[in-house]
Amino acid sequence: MADNYLEKRMADYRSGKLGVPLRKNSATPDKGLLAFKMPELTVIVVGAADDAVSDMIVRLVKSGCHVAIVDTDRTVGAMTAQRTGALFYPVSGFSDGSLAAAINFIEDRWTVGIAAIIMTSSFAIHSPNPFSNLGYRVIQLVTGATEVSEQPSTIVRYDSRSAKRAAMMCAFLVLPENAGLSNATEFDLR
């Protein structure tokens, strides 16, 4: 009886009735989903972290990027770094010297070059911007109508309803392929 069962199963297999269902290629994204491979990058986030900034940091860290938070508020910076998996570098103030020391430390820690510096609302109002002469790509992630420093940079404006989209936009903008968007381009997601 077992032989008949096996013979019938083999006949069904040969006729295609027992074909193995094709597995979906894991590299193919679902319909309506855009996916890309994130290269290993280093990103510096300057300023206090809100939900959009935390979400952006988590997205970057999970995709394999090295993320360093530079902030004057040790409590917020340390908590955000612990929650997101980023590195925290405290500074005493947003002066040229303390930011240069932070950048030197981060460059020495990770051999992957700095892809972008993301300034949050708490830092964007500082002018003149100490990053303007350093040659780094700058993305300003700001809430509402916050004034931004006057330098060529990419500006992403958001509010509480668009915080997740702003986080995704920043993760997309740090890609080296998007470096051309850094000359006074503004995205208003409000």
JSON list of C-alpha atoms in Angstrom, two decimals:
[
{"chain": "A", "resi": 1, "resn": "MET", "atom": "CA", "xyz": [0.00, 0.00, 0.00]},
{"chain": "A", "resi": 2, "resn": "ALA", "atom": "CA", "xyz": [2.86, 2.38, 0.77]},
{"chain": "A", "resi": 3, "resn": "ASP", "atom": "CA", "xyz": [4.28, 1.69, -2.69]},
{"chain": "A", "resi": 4, "resn": "ASN", "atom": "CA", "xyz": [1.02, 2.74, -4.35]},
{"chain": "A", "resi": 5, "resn": "TYR", "atom": "CA", "xyz": [0.95, 5.96, -2.36]},
{"chain": "A", "resi": 6, "resn": "LEU", "atom": "CA", "xyz": [4.52, 6.84, -3.28]},
{"chain": "A", "resi": 7, "resn": "GLU", "atom": "CA", "xyz": [3.93, 5.94, -6.94]},
{"chain": "A", "resi": 8, "resn": "LYS", "atom": "CA", "xyz": [0.83, 8.15, -7.06]},
{"chain": "A", "resi": 9, "resn": "ARG", "atom": "CA", "xyz": [2.69, 11.04, -5.41]},
{"chain": "A", "resi": 10, "resn": "MET", "atom": "CA", "xyz": [5.56, 10.66, -7.88]},
{"chain": "A", "resi": 11, "resn": "ALA", "atom": "CA", "xyz": [3.14, 10.66, -10.81]},
{"chain": "A", "resi": 12, "resn": "ASP", "atom": "CA", "xyz": [1.46, 13.80, -9.43]},
{"chain": "A", "resi": 13, "resn": "TYR", "atom": "CA", "xyz": [4.84, 15.46, -9.03]},
{"chain": "A", "resi": 14, "resn": "ARG", "atom": "CA", "xyz": [5.88, 14.60, -12.60]},
{"chain": "A", "resi": 15, "resn": "SER", "atom": "CA", "xyz": [2.61, 15.91, -14.00]},
{"chain": "A", "resi": 16, "resn": "GLY", "atom": "CA", "xyz": [3.03, 19.23, -12.17]},
{"chain": "A", "resi": 17, "resn": "LYS", "atom": "CA", "xyz": [0.18, 18.72, -9.71]},
{"chain": "A", "resi": 18, "resn": "LEU", "atom": "CA", "xyz": [2.63, 18.69, -6.79]},
{"chain": "A", "resi": 19, "resn": "GLY", "atom": "CA", "xyz": [4.95, 21.45, -7.94]},
{"chain": "A", "resi": 20, "resn": "VAL", "atom": "CA", "xyz": [6.78, 23.35, -5.28]},
{"chain": "A", "resi": 21, "resn": "PRO", "atom": "CA", "xyz": [5.27, 26.84, -5.03]},
{"chain": "A", "resi": 22, "resn": "LEU", "atom": "CA", "xyz": [7.66, 29.46, -6.27]},
{"chain": "A", "resi": 23, "resn": "ARG", "atom": "CA", "xyz": [9.12, 31.54, -3.51]},
{"chain": "A", "resi": 24, "resn": "LYS", "atom": "CA", "xyz": [9.03, 35.25, -3.90]},
{"chain": "A", "resi": 25, "resn": "ASN", "atom": "CA", "xyz": [12.47, 36.71, -4.49]},
{"chain": "A", "resi": 26, "resn": "SER", "atom": "CA", "xyz": [13.38, 38.51, -1.25]},
{"chain": "A", "resi": 27, "resn": "ALA", "atom": "CA", "xyz": [15.27, 41.15, -3.23]},
{"chain": "A", "resi": 28, "resn": "THR", "atom": "CA", "xyz": [12.08, 42.17, -5.01]},
{"chain": "A", "resi": 29, "resn": "PRO", "atom": "CA", "xyz": [10.13, 44.75, -3.00]},
{"chain": "A", "resi": 30, "resn": "ASP", "atom": "CA", "xyz": [6.39, 44.50, -2.51]},
{"chain": "A", "resi": 31, "resn": "LYS", "atom": "CA", "xyz": [4.23, 46.39, -4.98]},
{"chain": "A", "resi": 32, "resn": "GLY", "atom": "CA", "xyz": [4.22, 50.08, -4.10]},
{"chain": "A", "resi": 33, "resn": "LEU", "atom": "CA", "xyz": [7.38, 49.78, -1.99]},
{"chain": "A", "resi": 34, "resn": "LEU", "atom": "CA", "xyz": [10.65, 51.37, -3.01]},
{"chain": "A", "resi": 35, "resn": "ALA", "atom": "CA", "xyz": [13.73, 49.64, -1.61]},
{"chain": "A", "resi": 36, "resn": "PHE", "atom": "CA", "xyz": [17.42, 50.35, -2.00]},
{"chain": "A", "resi": 37, "resn": "LYS", "atom": "CA", "xyz": [20.63, 49.12, -0.44]},
{"chain": "A", "resi": 38, "resn": "MET", "atom": "CA", "xyz": [22.01, 51.57, 2.07]},
{"chain": "A", "resi": 39, "resn": "PRO", "atom": "CA", "xyz": [25.80, 51.86, 1.93]},
{"chain": "A", "resi": 40, "resn": "GLU", "atom": "CA", "xyz": [27.89, 52.08, 5.07]},
{"chain": "A", "resi": 41, "resn": "LEU", "atom": "CA", "xyz": [27.89, 55.79, 5.95]},
{"chain": "A", "resi": 42, "resn": "THR", "atom": "CA", "xyz": [28.70, 58.07, 8.85]},
{"chain": "A", "resi": 43, "resn": "VAL", "atom": "CA", "xyz": [26.10, 60.71, 9.74]},
{"chain": "A", "resi": 44, "resn": "ILE", "atom": "CA", "xyz": [26.38, 63.39, 12.42]},
{"chain": "A", "resi": 45, "resn": "VAL", "atom": "CA", "xyz": [23.18, 64.73, 14.00]},
{"chain": "A", "resi": 46, "resn": "VAL", "atom": "CA", "xyz": [23.63, 68.11, 15.74]},
{"chain": "A", "resi": 47, "resn": "GLY", "atom": "CA", "xyz": [21.07, 69.38, 18.22]},
{"chain": "A", "resi": 48, "resn": "ALA", "atom": "CA", "xyz": [18.39, 68.11, 20.58]},
{"chain": "A", "resi": 49, "resn": "ALA", "atom": "CA", "xyz": [16.40, 65.11, 19.44]},
{"chain": "A", "resi": 50, "resn": "ASP", "atom": "CA", "xyz": [12.62, 65.03, 19.07]},
{"chain": "A", "resi": 51, "resn": "ASP", "atom": "CA", "xyz": [10.51, 62.12, 17.74]},
{"chain": "A", "resi": 52, "resn": "ALA", "atom": "CA", "xyz": [11.35, 62.77, 14.08]},
{"chain": "A", "resi": 53, "resn": "VAL", "atom": "CA", "xyz": [15.06, 62.94, 14.84]},
{"chain": "A", "resi": 54, "resn": "SER", "atom": "CA", "xyz": [14.91, 59.77, 16.96]},
{"chain": "A", "resi": 55, "resn": "ASP", "atom": "CA", "xyz": [12.99, 57.96, 14.21]},
{"chain": "A", "resi": 56, "resn": "MET", "atom": "CA", "xyz": [15.53, 59.08, 11.61]},
{"chain": "A", "resi": 57, "resn": "ILE", "atom": "CA", "xyz": [18.45, 57.94, 13.78]},
{"chain": "A", "resi": 58, "resn": "VAL", "atom": "CA", "xyz": [16.84, 54.52, 14.31]},
{"chain": "A", "resi": 59, "resn": "ARG", "atom": "CA", "xyz": [16.29, 54.13, 10.55]},
{"chain": "A", "resi": 60, "resn": "LEU", "atom": "CA", "xyz": [19.89, 55.02, 9.81]},
{"chain": "A", "resi": 61, "resn": "VAL", "atom": "CA", "xyz": [21.34, 52.78, 12.54]},
{"chain": "A", "resi": 62, "resn": "LYS", "atom": "CA", "xyz": [19.18, 49.80, 11.49]},
{"chain": "A", "resi": 63, "resn": "SER", "atom": "CA", "xyz": [20.32, 50.23, 7.89]},
{"chain": "A", "resi": 64, "resn": "GLY", "atom": "CA", "xyz": [23.97, 49.94, 8.94]},
{"chain": "A", "resi": 65, "resn": "CYS", "atom": "CA", "xyz": [24.99, 53.59, 9.16]},
{"chain": "A", "resi": 66, "resn": "HIS", "atom": "CA", "xyz": [27.22, 54.99, 11.89]},
{"chain": "A", "resi": 67, "resn": "VAL", "atom": "CA", "xyz": [25.34, 57.81, 13.60]},
{"chain": "A", "resi": 68, "resn": "ALA", "atom": "CA", "xyz": [26.79, 60.24, 16.12]},
{"chain": "A", "resi": 69, "resn": "ILE", "atom": "CA", "xyz": [24.67, 62.70, 18.10]},
{"chain": "A", "resi": 70, "resn": "VAL", "atom": "CA", "xyz": [26.42, 65.94, 19.05]},
{"chain": "A", "resi": 71, "resn": "ASP", "atom": "CA", "xyz": [24.55, 68.01, 21.62]},
{"chain": "A", "resi": 72, "resn": "THR", "atom": "CA", "xyz": [24.97, 70.32, 24.61]},
{"chain": "A", "resi": 73, "resn": "ASP", "atom": "CA", "xyz": [22.16, 68.65, 26.58]},
{"chain": "A", "resi": 74, "resn": "ARG", "atom": "CA", "xyz": [23.87, 65.61, 28.12]},
{"chain": "A", "resi": 75, "resn": "THR", "atom": "CA", "xyz": [20.66, 64.08, 29.45]},
{"chain": "A", "resi": 76, "resn": "VAL", "atom": "CA", "xyz": [18.68, 64.24, 26.21]},
{"chain": "A", "resi": 77, "resn": "GLY", "atom": "CA", "xyz": [21.69, 63.26, 24.10]},
{"chain": "A", "resi": 78, "resn": "ALA", "atom": "CA", "xyz": [22.58, 60.25, 26.25]},
{"chain": "A", "resi": 79, "resn": "MET", "atom": "CA", "xyz": [18.95, 59.05, 26.42]},
{"chain": "A", "resi": 80, "resn": "THR", "atom": "CA", "xyz": [18.51, 59.40, 22.65]},
{"chain": "A", "resi": 81, "resn": "ALA", "atom": "CA", "xyz": [21.77, 57.57, 21.97]},
{"chain": "A", "resi": 82, "resn": "GLN", "atom": "CA", "xyz": [20.80, 54.76, 24.32]},
{"chain": "A", "resi": 83, "resn": "ARG", "atom": "CA", "xyz": [17.33, 54.45, 22.78]},
{"chain": "A", "resi": 84, "resn": "THR", "atom": "CA", "xyz": [18.52, 54.56, 19.17]},
{"chain": "A", "resi": 85, "resn": "GLY", "atom": "CA", "xyz": [21.89, 52.80, 19.23]},
{"chain": "A", "resi": 86, "resn": "ALA", "atom": "CA", "xyz": [23.82, 55.90, 18.14]},
{"chain": "A", "resi": 87, "resn": "LEU", "atom": "CA", "xyz": [27.03, 57.32, 19.61]},
{"chain": "A", "resi": 88, "resn": "PHE", "atom": "CA", "xyz": [26.70, 60.42, 21.78]},
{"chain": "A", "resi": 89, "resn": "TYR", "atom": "CA", "xyz": [29.38, 63.10, 21.85]},
{"chain": "A", "resi": 90, "resn": "PRO", "atom": "CA", "xyz": [28.63, 65.89, 24.35]},
{"chain": "A", "resi": 91, "resn": "VAL", "atom": "CA", "xyz": [29.85, 69.41, 23.63]},
{"chain": "A", "resi": 92, "resn": "SER", "atom": "CA", "xyz": [29.96, 72.42, 25.94]},
{"chain": "A", "resi": 93, "resn": "GLY", "atom": "CA", "xyz": [28.62, 74.73, 23.24]},
{"chain": "A", "resi": 94, "resn": "PHE", "atom": "CA", "xyz": [28.09, 74.97, 19.50]},
{"chain": "A", "resi": 95, "resn": "SER", "atom": "CA", "xyz": [31.32, 76.86, 18.88]},
{"chain": "A", "resi": 96, "resn": "ASP", "atom": "CA", "xyz": [33.69, 76.14, 16.03]},
{"chain": "A", "resi": 97, "resn": "GLY", "atom": "CA", "xyz": [36.24, 74.57, 18.37]},
{"chain": "A", "resi": 98, "resn": "SER", "atom": "CA", "xyz": [33.93, 72.15, 20.16]},
{"chain": "A", "resi": 99, "resn": "LEU", "atom": "CA", "xyz": [32.25, 71.05, 16.90]},
{"chain": "A", "resi": 100, "resn": "ALA", "atom": "CA", "xyz": [35.64, 70.58, 15.23]},
{"chain": "A", "resi": 101, "resn": "ALA", "atom": "CA", "xyz": [36.74, 68.39, 18.17]},
{"chain": "A", "resi": 102, "resn": "ALA", "atom": "CA", "xyz": [33.56, 66.32, 17.82]},
{"chain": "A", "resi": 103, "resn": "ILE", "atom": "CA", "xyz": [34.08, 65.88, 14.07]},
{"chain": "A", "resi": 104, "resn": "ASN", "atom": "CA", "xyz": [37.74, 64.86, 14.60]},
{"chain": "A", "resi": 105, "resn": "PHE", "atom": "CA", "xyz": [36.71, 62.30, 17.23]},
{"chain": "A", "resi": 106, "resn": "ILE", "atom": "CA", "xyz": [34.00, 60.85, 14.97]},
{"chain": "A", "resi": 107, "resn": "GLU", "atom": "CA", "xyz": [36.30, 60.69, 11.93]},
{"chain": "A", "resi": 108, "resn": "ASP", "atom": "CA", "xyz": [38.92, 58.86, 14.02]},
{"chain": "A", "resi": 109, "resn": "ARG", "atom": "CA", "xyz": [36.35, 56.44, 15.44]},
{"chain": "A", "resi": 110, "resn": "TRP", "atom": "CA", "xyz": [34.86, 55.34, 12.10]},
{"chain": "A", "resi": 111, "resn": "THR", "atom": "CA", "xyz": [36.93, 55.01, 8.96]},
{"chain": "A", "resi": 112, "resn": "VAL", "atom": "CA", "xyz": [33.89, 55.58, 6.76]},
{"chain": "A", "resi": 113, "resn": "GLY", "atom": "CA", "xyz": [33.80, 59.23, 5.75]},
{"chain": "A", "resi": 114, "resn": "ILE", "atom": "CA", "xyz": [31.08, 61.58, 6.96]},
{"chain": "A", "resi": 115, "resn": "ALA", "atom": "CA", "xyz": [28.25, 61.53, 4.41]},
{"chain": "A", "resi": 116, "resn": "ALA", "atom": "CA", "xyz": [26.21, 64.35, 5.91]},
{"chain": "A", "resi": 117, "resn": "ILE", "atom": "CA", "xyz": [25.67, 66.54, 8.93]},
{"chain": "A", "resi": 118, "resn": "ILE", "atom": "CA", "xyz": [22.03, 66.89, 9.95]},
{"chain": "A", "resi": 119, "resn": "MET", "atom": "CA", "xyz": [21.26, 70.01, 11.96]},
{"chain": "A", "resi": 120, "resn": "THR", "atom": "CA", "xyz": [18.03, 69.93, 13.94]},
{"chain": "A", "resi": 121, "resn": "SER", "atom": "CA", "xyz": [15.76, 72.86, 14.84]},
{"chain": "A", "resi": 122, "resn": "SER", "atom": "CA", "xyz": [17.65, 73.63, 18.05]},
{"chain": "A", "resi": 123, "resn": "PHE", "atom": "CA", "xyz": [20.89, 74.17, 16.14]},
{"chain": "A", "resi": 124, "resn": "ALA", "atom": "CA", "xyz": [19.65, 75.47, 12.77]},
{"chain": "A", "resi": 125, "resn": "ILE", "atom": "CA", "xyz": [19.06, 78.96, 14.13]},
{"chain": "A", "resi": 126, "resn": "HIS", "atom": "CA", "xyz": [22.75, 79.38, 15.03]},
{"chain": "A", "resi": 127, "resn": "SER", "atom": "CA", "xyz": [24.44, 81.63, 12.56]},
{"chain": "A", "resi": 128, "resn": "PRO", "atom": "CA", "xyz": [27.01, 81.77, 11.13]},
{"chain": "A", "resi": 129, "resn": "ASN", "atom": "CA", "xyz": [27.11, 78.06, 10.63]},
{"chain": "A", "resi": 130, "resn": "PRO", "atom": "CA", "xyz": [30.45, 76.48, 11.59]},
{"chain": "A", "resi": 131, "resn": "PHE", "atom": "CA", "xyz": [30.01, 73.76, 8.97]},
{"chain": "A", "resi": 132, "resn": "SER", "atom": "CA", "xyz": [29.91, 76.17, 6.03]},
{"chain": "A", "resi": 133, "resn": "ASN", "atom": "CA", "xyz": [33.68, 76.08, 5.49]},
{"chain": "A", "resi": 134, "resn": "LEU", "atom": "CA", "xyz": [34.28, 72.42, 6.30]},
{"chain": "A", "resi": 135, "resn": "GLY", "atom": "CA", "xyz": [32.97, 71.01, 3.02]},
{"chain": "A", "resi": 136, "resn": "TYR", "atom": "CA", "xyz": [30.39, 68.62, 4.49]},
{"chain": "A", "resi": 137, "resn": "ARG", "atom": "CA", "xyz": [26.93, 68.15, 3.09]},
{"chain": "A", "resi": 138, "resn": "VAL", "atom": "CA", "xyz": [24.44, 69.77, 5.44]},
{"chain": "A", "resi": 139, "resn": "ILE", "atom": "CA", "xyz": [20.77, 68.85, 5.89]},
{"chain": "A", "resi": 140, "resn": "GLN", "atom": "CA", "xyz": [18.69, 71.12, 8.11]},
{"chain": "A", "resi": 141, "resn": "LEU", "atom": "CA", "xyz": [15.77, 69.27, 9.72]},
{"chain": "A", "resi": 142, "resn": "VAL", "atom": "CA", "xyz": [13.52, 71.98, 11.11]},
{"chain": "A", "resi": 143, "resn": "THR", "atom": "CA", "xyz": [10.03, 72.30, 12.51]},
{"chain": "A", "resi": 144, "resn": "GLY", "atom": "CA", "xyz": [7.53, 74.79, 11.16]},
{"chain": "A", "resi": 145, "resn": "ALA", "atom": "CA", "xyz": [8.84, 78.18, 10.17]},
{"chain": "A", "resi": 146, "resn": "THR", "atom": "CA", "xyz": [12.14, 77.92, 12.10]},
{"chain": "A", "resi": 147, "resn": "GLU", "atom": "CA", "xyz": [14.73, 80.19, 10.57]},
{"chain": "A", "resi": 148, "resn": "VAL", "atom": "CA", "xyz": [17.70, 78.41, 9.10]},
{"chain": "A", "resi": 149, "resn": "SER", "atom": "CA", "xyz": [21.31, 79.42, 8.68]},
{"chain": "A", "resi": 150, "resn": "GLU", "atom": "CA", "xyz": [22.17, 80.98, 5.37]},
{"chain": "A", "resi": 151, "resn": "GLN", "atom": "CA", "xyz": [24.37, 78.47, 3.64]},
{"chain": "A", "resi": 152, "resn": "PRO", "atom": "CA", "xyz": [23.87, 76.07, 0.76]},
{"chain": "A", "resi": 153, "resn": "SER", "atom": "CA", "xyz": [22.07, 73.14, 2.33]},
{"chain": "A", "resi": 154, "resn": "THR", "atom": "CA", "xyz": [19.05, 70.91, 2.01]},
{"chain": "A", "resi": 155, "resn": "ILE", "atom": "CA", "xyz": [16.17, 71.99, 4.24]},
{"chain": "A", "resi": 156, "resn": "VAL", "atom": "CA", "xyz": [13.46, 69.57, 5.40]},
{"chain": "A", "resi": 157, "resn": "ARG", "atom": "CA", "xyz": [10.54, 71.29, 7.15]},
{"chain": "A", "resi": 158, "resn": "TYR", "atom": "CA", "xyz": [8.05, 69.18, 9.08]},
{"chain": "A", "resi": 159, "resn": "ASP", "atom": "CA", "xyz": [5.41, 69.27, 11.79]},
{"chain": "A", "resi": 160, "resn": "SER", "atom": "CA", "xyz": [4.07, 66.63, 14.21]},
{"chain": "A", "resi": 161, "resn": "ARG", "atom": "CA", "xyz": [1.91, 65.03, 11.49]},
{"chain": "A", "resi": 162, "resn": "SER", "atom": "CA", "xyz": [4.80, 64.68, 9.04]},
{"chain": "A", "resi": 163, "resn": "ALA", "atom": "CA", "xyz": [7.56, 63.62, 11.45]},
{"chain": "A", "resi": 164, "resn": "LYS", "atom": "CA", "xyz": [7.84, 60.06, 10.07]},
{"chain": "A", "resi": 165, "resn": "ARG", "atom": "CA", "xyz": [7.99, 61.31, 6.48]},
{"chain": "A", "resi": 166, "resn": "ALA", "atom": "CA", "xyz": [10.69, 63.81, 7.49]},
{"chain": "A", "resi": 167, "resn": "ALA", "atom": "CA", "xyz": [12.71, 60.99, 9.07]},
{"chain": "A", "resi": 168, "resn": "MET", "atom": "CA", "xyz": [12.42, 58.92, 5.87]},
{"chain": "A", "resi": 169, "resn": "MET", "atom": "CA", "xyz": [13.34, 61.94, 3.74]},
{"chain": "A", "resi": 170, "resn": "CYS", "atom": "CA", "xyz": [16.52, 62.57, 5.74]},
{"chain": "A", "resi": 171, "resn": "ALA", "atom": "CA", "xyz": [17.51, 58.90, 5.55]},
{"chain": "A", "resi": 172, "resn": "PHE", "atom": "CA", "xyz": [17.09, 59.14, 1.77]},
{"chain": "A", "resi": 173, "resn": "LEU", "atom": "CA", "xyz": [18.95, 62.45, 1.48]},
{"chain": "A", "resi": 174, "resn": "VAL", "atom": "CA", "xyz": [22.14, 61.17, 3.16]},
{"chain": "A", "resi": 175, "resn": "LEU", "atom": "CA", "xyz": [22.74, 58.78, 0.27]},
{"chain": "A", "resi": 176, "resn": "PRO", "atom": "CA", "xyz": [25.79, 59.82, -1.77]},
{"chain": "A", "resi": 177, "resn": "GLU", "atom": "CA", "xyz": [23.66, 59.74, -4.95]},
{"chain": "A", "resi": 178, "resn": "ASN", "atom": "CA", "xyz": [21.60, 62.62, -3.55]},
{"chain": "A", "resi": 179, "resn": "ALA", "atom": "CA", "xyz": [24.53, 64.95, -2.92]},
{"chain": "A", "resi": 180, "resn": "GLY", "atom": "CA", "xyz": [23.35, 67.18, -5.76]},
{"chain": "A", "resi": 181, "resn": "LEU", "atom": "CA", "xyz": [20.28, 68.15, -3.75]},
{"chain": "A", "resi": 182, "resn": "SER", "atom": "CA", "xyz": [22.35, 70.07, -1.23]},
{"chain": "A", "resi": 183, "resn": "ASN", "atom": "CA", "xyz": [22.36, 73.48, -2.86]},
{"chain": "A", "resi": 184, "resn": "ALA", "atom": "CA", "xyz": [19.52, 75.41, -1.26]},
{"chain": "A", "resi": 185, "resn": "THR", "atom": "CA", "xyz": [16.86, 72.78, -1.92]},
{"chain": "A", "resi": 186, "resn": "GLU", "atom": "CA", "xyz": [13.86, 72.89, 0.44]},
{"chain": "A", "resi": 187, "resn": "PHE", "atom": "CA", "xyz": [11.32, 70.15, 1.11]},
{"chain": "A", "resi": 188, "resn": "ASP", "atom": "CA", "xyz": [8.23, 71.35, 2.97]},
{"chain": "A", "resi": 189, "resn": "LEU", "atom": "CA", "xyz": [6.44, 68.28, 4.38]},
{"chain": "A", "resi": 190, "resn": "ARG", "atom": "CA", "xyz": [3.98, 70.21, 6.55]}
]
